[in-house]
XYZ file of C-alpha atoms in Angstrom:
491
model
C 16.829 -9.884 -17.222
C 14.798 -8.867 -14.197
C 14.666 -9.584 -11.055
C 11.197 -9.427 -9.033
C 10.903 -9.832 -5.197
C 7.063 -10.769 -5.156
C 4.508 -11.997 -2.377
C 6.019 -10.523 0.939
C 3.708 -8.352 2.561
C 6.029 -8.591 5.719
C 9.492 -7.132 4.206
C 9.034 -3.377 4.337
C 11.560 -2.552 1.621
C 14.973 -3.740 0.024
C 17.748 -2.089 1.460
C 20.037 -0.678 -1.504
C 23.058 -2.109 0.726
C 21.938 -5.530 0.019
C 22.892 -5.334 -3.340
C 25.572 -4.491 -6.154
C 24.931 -1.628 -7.733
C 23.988 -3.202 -11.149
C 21.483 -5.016 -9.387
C 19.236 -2.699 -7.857
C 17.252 -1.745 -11.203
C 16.459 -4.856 -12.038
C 15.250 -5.840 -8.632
C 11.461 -4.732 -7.812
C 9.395 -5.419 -4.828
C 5.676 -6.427 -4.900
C 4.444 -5.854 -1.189
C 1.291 -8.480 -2.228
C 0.735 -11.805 0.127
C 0.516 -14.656 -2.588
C -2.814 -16.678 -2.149
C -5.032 -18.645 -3.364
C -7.086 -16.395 -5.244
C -6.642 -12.548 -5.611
C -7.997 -10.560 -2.646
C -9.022 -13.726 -0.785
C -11.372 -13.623 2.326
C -9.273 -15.881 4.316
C -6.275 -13.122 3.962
C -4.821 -11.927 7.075
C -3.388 -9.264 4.741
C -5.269 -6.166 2.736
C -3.605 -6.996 -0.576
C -3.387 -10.708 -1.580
C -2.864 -12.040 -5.189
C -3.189 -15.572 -6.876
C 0.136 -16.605 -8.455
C -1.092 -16.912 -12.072
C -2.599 -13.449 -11.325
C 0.738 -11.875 -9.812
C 2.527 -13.233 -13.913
C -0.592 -11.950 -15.423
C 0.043 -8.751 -13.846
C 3.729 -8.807 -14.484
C 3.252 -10.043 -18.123
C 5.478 -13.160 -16.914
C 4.275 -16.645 -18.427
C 6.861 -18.985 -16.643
C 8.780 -18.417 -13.327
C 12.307 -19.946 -12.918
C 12.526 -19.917 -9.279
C 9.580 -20.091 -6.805
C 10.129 -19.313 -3.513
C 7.052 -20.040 -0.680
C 6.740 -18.883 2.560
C 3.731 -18.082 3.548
C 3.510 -19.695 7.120
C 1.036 -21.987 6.675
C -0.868 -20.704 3.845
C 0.815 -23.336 2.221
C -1.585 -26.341 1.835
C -4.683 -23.988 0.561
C -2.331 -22.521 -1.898
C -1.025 -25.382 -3.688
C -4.361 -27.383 -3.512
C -5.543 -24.668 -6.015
C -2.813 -24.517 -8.145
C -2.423 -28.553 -8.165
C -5.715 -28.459 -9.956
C -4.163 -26.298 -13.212
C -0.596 -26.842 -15.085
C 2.696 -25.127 -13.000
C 4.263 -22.654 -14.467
C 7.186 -22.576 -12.544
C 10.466 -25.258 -13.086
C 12.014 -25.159 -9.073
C 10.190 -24.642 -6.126
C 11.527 -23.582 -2.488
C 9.384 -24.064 -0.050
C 8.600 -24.165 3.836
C 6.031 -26.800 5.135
C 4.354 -26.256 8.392
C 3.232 -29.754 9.148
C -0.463 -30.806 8.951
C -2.311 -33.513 8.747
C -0.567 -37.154 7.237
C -3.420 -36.530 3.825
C -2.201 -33.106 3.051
C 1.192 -33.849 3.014
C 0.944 -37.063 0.706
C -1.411 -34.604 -1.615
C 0.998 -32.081 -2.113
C 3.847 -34.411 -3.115
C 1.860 -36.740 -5.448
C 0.579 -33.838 -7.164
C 3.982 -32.004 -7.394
C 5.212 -35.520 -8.319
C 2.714 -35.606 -11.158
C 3.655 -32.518 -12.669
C 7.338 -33.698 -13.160
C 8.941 -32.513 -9.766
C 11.532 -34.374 -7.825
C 13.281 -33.384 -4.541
C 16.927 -32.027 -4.283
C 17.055 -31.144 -1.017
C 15.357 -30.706 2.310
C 15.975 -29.938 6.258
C 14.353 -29.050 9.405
C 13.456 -24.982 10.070
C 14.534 -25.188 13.593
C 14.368 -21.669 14.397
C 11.581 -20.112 15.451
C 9.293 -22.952 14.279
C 9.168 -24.846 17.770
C 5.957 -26.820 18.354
C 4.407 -27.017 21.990
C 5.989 -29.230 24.692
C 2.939 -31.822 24.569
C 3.913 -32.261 21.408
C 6.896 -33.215 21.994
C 8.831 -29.648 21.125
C 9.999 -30.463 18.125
C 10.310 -28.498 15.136
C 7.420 -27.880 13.217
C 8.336 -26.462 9.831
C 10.918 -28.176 7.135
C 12.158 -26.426 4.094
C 11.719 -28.379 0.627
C 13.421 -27.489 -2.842
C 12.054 -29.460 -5.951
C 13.008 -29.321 -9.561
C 11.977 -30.603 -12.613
C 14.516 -32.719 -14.376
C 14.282 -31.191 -17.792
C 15.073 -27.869 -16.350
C 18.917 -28.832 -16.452
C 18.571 -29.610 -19.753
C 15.496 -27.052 -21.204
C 15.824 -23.788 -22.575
C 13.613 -20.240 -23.308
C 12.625 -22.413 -26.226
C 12.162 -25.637 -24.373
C 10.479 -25.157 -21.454
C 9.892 -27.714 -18.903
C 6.675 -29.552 -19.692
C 4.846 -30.211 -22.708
C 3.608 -27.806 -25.407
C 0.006 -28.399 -24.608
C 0.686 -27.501 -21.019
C 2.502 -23.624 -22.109
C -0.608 -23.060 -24.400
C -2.833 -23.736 -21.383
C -1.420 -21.356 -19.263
C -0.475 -18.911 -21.794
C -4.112 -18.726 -22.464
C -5.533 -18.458 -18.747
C -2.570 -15.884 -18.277
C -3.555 -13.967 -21.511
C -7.454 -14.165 -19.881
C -6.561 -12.634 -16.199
C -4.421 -9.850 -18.226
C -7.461 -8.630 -20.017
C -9.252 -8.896 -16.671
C -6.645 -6.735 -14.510
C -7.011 -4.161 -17.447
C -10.361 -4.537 -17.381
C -10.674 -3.512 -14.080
C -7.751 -0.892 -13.770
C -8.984 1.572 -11.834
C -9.369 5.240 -13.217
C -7.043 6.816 -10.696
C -4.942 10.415 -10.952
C -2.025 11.999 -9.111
C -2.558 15.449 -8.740
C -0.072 18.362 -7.187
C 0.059 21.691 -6.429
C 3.140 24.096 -7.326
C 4.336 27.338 -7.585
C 7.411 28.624 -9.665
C 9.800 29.476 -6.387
C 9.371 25.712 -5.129
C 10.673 23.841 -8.907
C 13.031 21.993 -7.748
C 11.170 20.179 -5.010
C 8.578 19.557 -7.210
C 10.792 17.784 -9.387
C 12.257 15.951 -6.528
C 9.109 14.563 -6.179
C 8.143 13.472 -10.188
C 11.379 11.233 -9.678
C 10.582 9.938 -6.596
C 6.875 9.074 -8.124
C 8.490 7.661 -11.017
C 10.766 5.066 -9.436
C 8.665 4.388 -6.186
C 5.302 4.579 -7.389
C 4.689 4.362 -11.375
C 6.877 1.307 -11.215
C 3.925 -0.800 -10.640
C 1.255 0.707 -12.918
C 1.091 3.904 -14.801
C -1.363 6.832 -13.968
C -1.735 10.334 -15.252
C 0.022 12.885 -13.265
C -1.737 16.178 -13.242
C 0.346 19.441 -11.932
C -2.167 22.489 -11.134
C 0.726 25.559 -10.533
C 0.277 29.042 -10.150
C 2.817 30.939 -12.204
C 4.949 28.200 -14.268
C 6.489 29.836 -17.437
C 6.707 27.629 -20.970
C 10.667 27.186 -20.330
C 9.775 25.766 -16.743
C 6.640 23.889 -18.157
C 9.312 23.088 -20.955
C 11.852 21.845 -18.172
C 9.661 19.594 -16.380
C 8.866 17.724 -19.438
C 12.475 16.757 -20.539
C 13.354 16.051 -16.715
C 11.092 13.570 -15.968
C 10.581 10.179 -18.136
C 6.996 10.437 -17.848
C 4.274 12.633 -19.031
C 2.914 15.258 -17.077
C -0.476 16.811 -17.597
C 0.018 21.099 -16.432
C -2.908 23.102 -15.322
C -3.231 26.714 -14.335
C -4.801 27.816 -11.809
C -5.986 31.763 -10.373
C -6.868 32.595 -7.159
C -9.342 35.049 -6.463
C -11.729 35.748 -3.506
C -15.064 34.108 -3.587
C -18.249 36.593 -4.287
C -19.696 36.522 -0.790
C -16.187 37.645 0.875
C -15.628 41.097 1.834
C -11.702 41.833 0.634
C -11.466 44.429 3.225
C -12.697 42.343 6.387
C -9.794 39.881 4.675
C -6.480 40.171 7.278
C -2.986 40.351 5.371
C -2.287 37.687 8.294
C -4.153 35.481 9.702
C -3.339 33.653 13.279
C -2.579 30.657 11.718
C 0.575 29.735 10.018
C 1.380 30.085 7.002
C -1.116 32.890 6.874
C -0.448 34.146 3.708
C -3.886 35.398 2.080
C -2.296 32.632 -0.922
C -1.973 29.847 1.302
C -5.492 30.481 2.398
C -6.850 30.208 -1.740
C -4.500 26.897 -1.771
C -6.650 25.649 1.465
C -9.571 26.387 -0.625
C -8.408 24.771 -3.660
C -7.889 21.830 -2.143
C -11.141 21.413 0.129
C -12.834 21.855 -2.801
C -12.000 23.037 -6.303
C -9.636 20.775 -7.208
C -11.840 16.984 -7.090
C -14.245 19.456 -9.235
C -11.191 19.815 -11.461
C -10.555 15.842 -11.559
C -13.840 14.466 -12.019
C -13.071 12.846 -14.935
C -11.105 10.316 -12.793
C -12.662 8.107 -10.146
C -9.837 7.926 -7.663
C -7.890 11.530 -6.614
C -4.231 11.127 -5.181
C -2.801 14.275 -3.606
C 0.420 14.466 -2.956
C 2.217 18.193 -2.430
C 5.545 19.252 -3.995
C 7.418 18.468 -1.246
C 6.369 14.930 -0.339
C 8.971 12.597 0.452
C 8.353 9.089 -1.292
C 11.493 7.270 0.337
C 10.979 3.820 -1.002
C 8.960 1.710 -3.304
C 5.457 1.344 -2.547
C 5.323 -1.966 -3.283
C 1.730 -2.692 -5.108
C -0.800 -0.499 -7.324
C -2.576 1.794 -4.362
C -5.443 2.489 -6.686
C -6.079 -0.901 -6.694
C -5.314 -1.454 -3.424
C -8.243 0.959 -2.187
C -10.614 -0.217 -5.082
C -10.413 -3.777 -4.424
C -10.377 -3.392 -0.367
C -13.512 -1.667 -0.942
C -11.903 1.845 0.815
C -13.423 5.205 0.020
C -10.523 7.727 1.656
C -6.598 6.801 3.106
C -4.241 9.256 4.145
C -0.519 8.856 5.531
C -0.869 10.096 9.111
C -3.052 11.573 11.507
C -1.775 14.876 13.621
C -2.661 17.538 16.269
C -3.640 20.632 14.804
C -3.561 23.585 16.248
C -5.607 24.996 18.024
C -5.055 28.895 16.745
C -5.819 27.351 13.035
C -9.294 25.802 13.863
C -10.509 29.460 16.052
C -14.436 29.024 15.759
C -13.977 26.154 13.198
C -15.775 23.270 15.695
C -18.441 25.721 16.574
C -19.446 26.100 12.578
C -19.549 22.275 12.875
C -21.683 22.018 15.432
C -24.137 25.215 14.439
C -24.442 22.973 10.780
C -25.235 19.523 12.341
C -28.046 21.737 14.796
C -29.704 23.208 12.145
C -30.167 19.860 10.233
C -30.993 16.819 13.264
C -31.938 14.435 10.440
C -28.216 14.560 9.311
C -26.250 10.906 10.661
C -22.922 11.969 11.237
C -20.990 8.930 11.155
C -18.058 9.035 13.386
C -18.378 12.774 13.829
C -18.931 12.625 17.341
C -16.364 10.719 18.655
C -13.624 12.050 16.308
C -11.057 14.076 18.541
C -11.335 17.566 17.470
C -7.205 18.795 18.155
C -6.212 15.647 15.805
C -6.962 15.969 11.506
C -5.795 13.450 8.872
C -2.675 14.974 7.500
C -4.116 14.912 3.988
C -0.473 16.146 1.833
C -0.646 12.519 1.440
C -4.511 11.680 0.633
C -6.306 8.857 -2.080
C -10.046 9.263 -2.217
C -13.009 8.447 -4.432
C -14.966 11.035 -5.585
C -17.519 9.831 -4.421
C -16.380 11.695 -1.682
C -16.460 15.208 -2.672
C -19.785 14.620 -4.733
C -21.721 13.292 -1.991
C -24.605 15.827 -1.611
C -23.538 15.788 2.165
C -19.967 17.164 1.407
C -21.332 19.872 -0.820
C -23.736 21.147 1.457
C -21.494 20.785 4.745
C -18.821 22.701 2.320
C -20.479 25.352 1.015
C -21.624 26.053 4.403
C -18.609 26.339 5.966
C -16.931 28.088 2.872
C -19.791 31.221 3.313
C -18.773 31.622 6.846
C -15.518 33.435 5.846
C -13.551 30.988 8.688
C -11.035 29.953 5.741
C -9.838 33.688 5.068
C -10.427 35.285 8.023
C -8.873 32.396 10.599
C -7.168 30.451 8.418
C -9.187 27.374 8.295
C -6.907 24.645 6.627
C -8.076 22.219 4.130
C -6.858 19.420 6.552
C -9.783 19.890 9.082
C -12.246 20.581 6.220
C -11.712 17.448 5.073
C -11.143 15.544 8.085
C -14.795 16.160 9.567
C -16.397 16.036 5.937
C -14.840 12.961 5.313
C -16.159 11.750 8.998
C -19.695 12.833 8.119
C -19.713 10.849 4.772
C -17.371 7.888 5.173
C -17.935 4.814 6.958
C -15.198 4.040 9.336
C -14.608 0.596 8.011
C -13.747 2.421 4.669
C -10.780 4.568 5.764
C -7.068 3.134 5.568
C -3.981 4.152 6.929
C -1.006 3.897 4.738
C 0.861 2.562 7.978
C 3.611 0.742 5.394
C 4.770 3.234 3.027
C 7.710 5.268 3.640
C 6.938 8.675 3.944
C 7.817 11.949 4.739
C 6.866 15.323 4.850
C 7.923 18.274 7.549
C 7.078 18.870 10.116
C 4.880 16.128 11.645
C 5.798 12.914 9.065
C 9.292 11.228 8.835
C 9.164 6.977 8.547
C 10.078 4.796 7.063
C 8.525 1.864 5.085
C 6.474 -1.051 6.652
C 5.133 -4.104 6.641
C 1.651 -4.214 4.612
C -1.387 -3.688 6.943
C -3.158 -6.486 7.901
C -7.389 -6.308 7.522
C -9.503 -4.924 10.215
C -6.735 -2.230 10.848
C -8.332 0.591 12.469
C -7.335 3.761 10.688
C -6.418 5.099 14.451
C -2.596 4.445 14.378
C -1.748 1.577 15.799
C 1.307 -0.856 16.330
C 2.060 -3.478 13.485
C 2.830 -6.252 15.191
C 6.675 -7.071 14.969
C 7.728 -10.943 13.736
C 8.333 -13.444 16.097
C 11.944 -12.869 18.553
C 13.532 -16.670 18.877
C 14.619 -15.561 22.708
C 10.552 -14.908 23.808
C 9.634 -18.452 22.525
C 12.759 -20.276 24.735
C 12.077 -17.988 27.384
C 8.864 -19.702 28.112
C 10.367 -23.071 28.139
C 11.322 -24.930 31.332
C 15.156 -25.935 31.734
C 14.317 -29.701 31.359
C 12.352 -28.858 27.277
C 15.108 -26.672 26.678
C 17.752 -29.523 27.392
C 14.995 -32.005 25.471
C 15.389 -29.691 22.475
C 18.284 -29.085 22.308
C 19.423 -32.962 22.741
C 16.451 -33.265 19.288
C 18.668 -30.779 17.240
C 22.040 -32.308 18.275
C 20.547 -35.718 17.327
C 19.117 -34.289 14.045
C 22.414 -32.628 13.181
C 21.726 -29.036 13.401
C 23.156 -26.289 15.062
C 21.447 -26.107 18.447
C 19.880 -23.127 19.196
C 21.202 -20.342 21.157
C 21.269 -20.479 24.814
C 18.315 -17.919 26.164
C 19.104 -15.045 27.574
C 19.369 -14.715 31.498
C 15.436 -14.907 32.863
């Protein structure tokens, strides 16, 4: 059977040392804060799922073992689920305490649906209340079962027959929603014969990190693969692959002679140049069938499951670009770029250019690692601004890089409230990019990097406290017999 990890947007990943080694295929983790309906308002966090949505998803229709913590979150949770059959047989849970009403609620109602309680105690660590409330603990863990589960089996489940029909059916109607409303998204990559092997580095990677979730086409544009490579890929990877060819070739308008073997940039190849083309470019023209473009390059690094469906992710957080990173760029790869920038925007004063203007013009986003809508690229903006830089030669001659293509057209067309930083997902790629995975963002992240904020040290809530609550509390856990907590660290 299989084990899923689900509704932790805090855990970054699952450390293989945590586990045997039979385990860790049959343990999956679903970075997704449970709540009370999917992609709530009242979410702190940018990916939030109902629980009879998370088993839809998961093709699940009962749930052994339910484990809540969700710091609060608690009450508004179970007050919607109290009002439909649960399909779960134990429940562990943490209960922040509010008001005497909700309390008696939630028990009558878990009461009603056949639950008892087996065992309970305080959370005395970190869940301290104030002093003028007496510094007590706050929080108390609960685990309830159902009788019949000692006794029930697959066959037998826990409640009535009526009740599995009912949620078999609303289950059965949120699956044909999700796939309904699957997003039309596409991983695409760009390869060359002499750099195989990483490529198929990354297919693996992208199989057990990111298809693990939800399947997508994977689409492979490559310059020179031969059948018995094309043939190799195929039997190495346990997923389909889509190969296209593509030829580079100067554009009409550019002189081949006033082209320099090297240009100041590196790499300067005259092919890396066509590739920075591709990319700005040809290739969304390429994918249009699809709504949602994921680039990735051959040598991305995807060092541990991503935790939730990204196309989703963007779709339902209504984002129109997200990228891994943002970085300095040179400033011998953007020679004359900025000025071809600002000569466009002078010539047409009716253009709004977003956040243009206050962008920093030595930073791009660091787009080997970029999801957008097309949208995007078919804005009549982008085209324009594109073709216009494209016909002034900047790309061959200085080696103008996708990256700050990208960067300011994306800045002329997006809103800032529509970008995202994929600030949780462990990533890699040389030279600028090598972290690991995080917690999931939480809303109103600014796509500027910033610090997630770390969970709550023990030693910073005692270090407030006087002497006299600390020898109060601790006298409250002796009395309650618990382990007292540590003594704080010197002041």
């Amino acid at each position: 059977y299989q084990r899923r990890v689900h509704g932790d947007p805090t855990v970054s990943y699952l450390p293989p040392s945590c586990f045997l080694p039979d385990q860790l295929d049959r343990i999956i983790l679903h970075k997704i804060a449970l709540s009370t309906h999917s992609t709530a308002v009242r979410q702190k966090y940018m990916n939030s799922i109902s629980l009879y949505d998370a088993m839809a998803m998961l093709n699940h229709t009962y749930v052994d073992i339910l484990k809540v913590d969700v710091e609060g979150m608690e009450w508004e949770i179970f007050s919607s689920l109290l009002l439909q059959p649960l399909p779960f047989g134990e429940l562990s849970i943490e209960l922040h305490n509010p008001d005497v009403e909700k309390i008696f609620g939630f028990f009558n109602g878990l009461e009603q649906n056949g639950f008892r309680i087996f065992a309970r105690e305080v959370n005395i660590n970190p869940c301290v209340a104030p002093k003028e409330h007496g510094s007590l603990p706050v929080a108390s863990e609960f685990s309830l079962v159902r009788p019949r589960v000692l006794t029930s089996t697959r066959s037998r489940l826990p409640y009535s027959e009526a009740e599995h029909q009912q949620i078999v059916k609303e289950i059965s109607r949120r699956r044909a929603i999700l796939s309904s409303s699957k997003p039309k998204g596409v991983i695409y990559i760009l390869t060359r014969r002499e750099r195989l092997s990483m490529l198929l580095n990354t297919l693996k990677q992208i199989y057990k990190h990111v298809l693990t979730y939800e399947s997508y086409p994977v689409v492979i544009f490559h310059e020179d693969l031969t059948e018995k490579e094309m043939d190799a890929i195929a039997h190495t990877i346990p997923f389909s692959v889509q190969l296209q060819k593509v030829e580079w070739k100067l554009p009409e308008f550019i002189n081949e002679s006033q082209v320099p073997p090297n240009a100041p940039c590196p790499p300067n190849a005259v092919g890396y140049r066509h590739m920075c083309r591709f990319h700005a470019m040809e290739a969304h023209k390429l994918l249009d069938k699809w709504d949602w473009h994921w680039r990735l390059d051959d040598d991305s690094v995807i060092s541990s499951p991503i935790g939730y469906d990204i196309f989703r992710f963007m779709d339902s957080n209504k984002m129109l670009y997200g990228c891994a990173e943002i970085v300095p760029e040179g400033a011998e790869c953007i020679q004359g770029f900025w000025d071809a920038v600002d000569a466009f925007l002078k010539e047409r004063p009716h253009i709004k250019p977003g956040f243009t203007s206050k962008w920093p013009r030595d930073k791009i986003f660091y787009n080997n690692f970029e999801i957008s809508h097309k949208s995007v690229w078919n804005s009549p903006l982008y085209k324009e601004y594109f073709n216009y830089i494209d016909k002034k030669g900047g790309i061959y001659s200085h080696r103008w890089g996708d990256a700050p293509i990208k960067t300011v057209g994306v800045s002329l067309v997006v809103e800032e409230s529509r970008l995202h930083r994929f600030s949780d997902i462990g990533y890699a790629h040389a030279p600028f990019v090598d972290r690991p995975a995080g917690p999931l963002p939480m809303k109103d992240t600014k796509v500027v990097p910033e610090v997630i904020p770390k969970a709550m040290n023990p030693n910073d809530f005692y270090s407030k406290l006087t002497p006299e609550d600390l020898q109060r509390l601790r006298a409250v856990f002796r009395d309650l017999r618990f382990s007292a907590p540590p003594a704080p660290p010197p002041r």
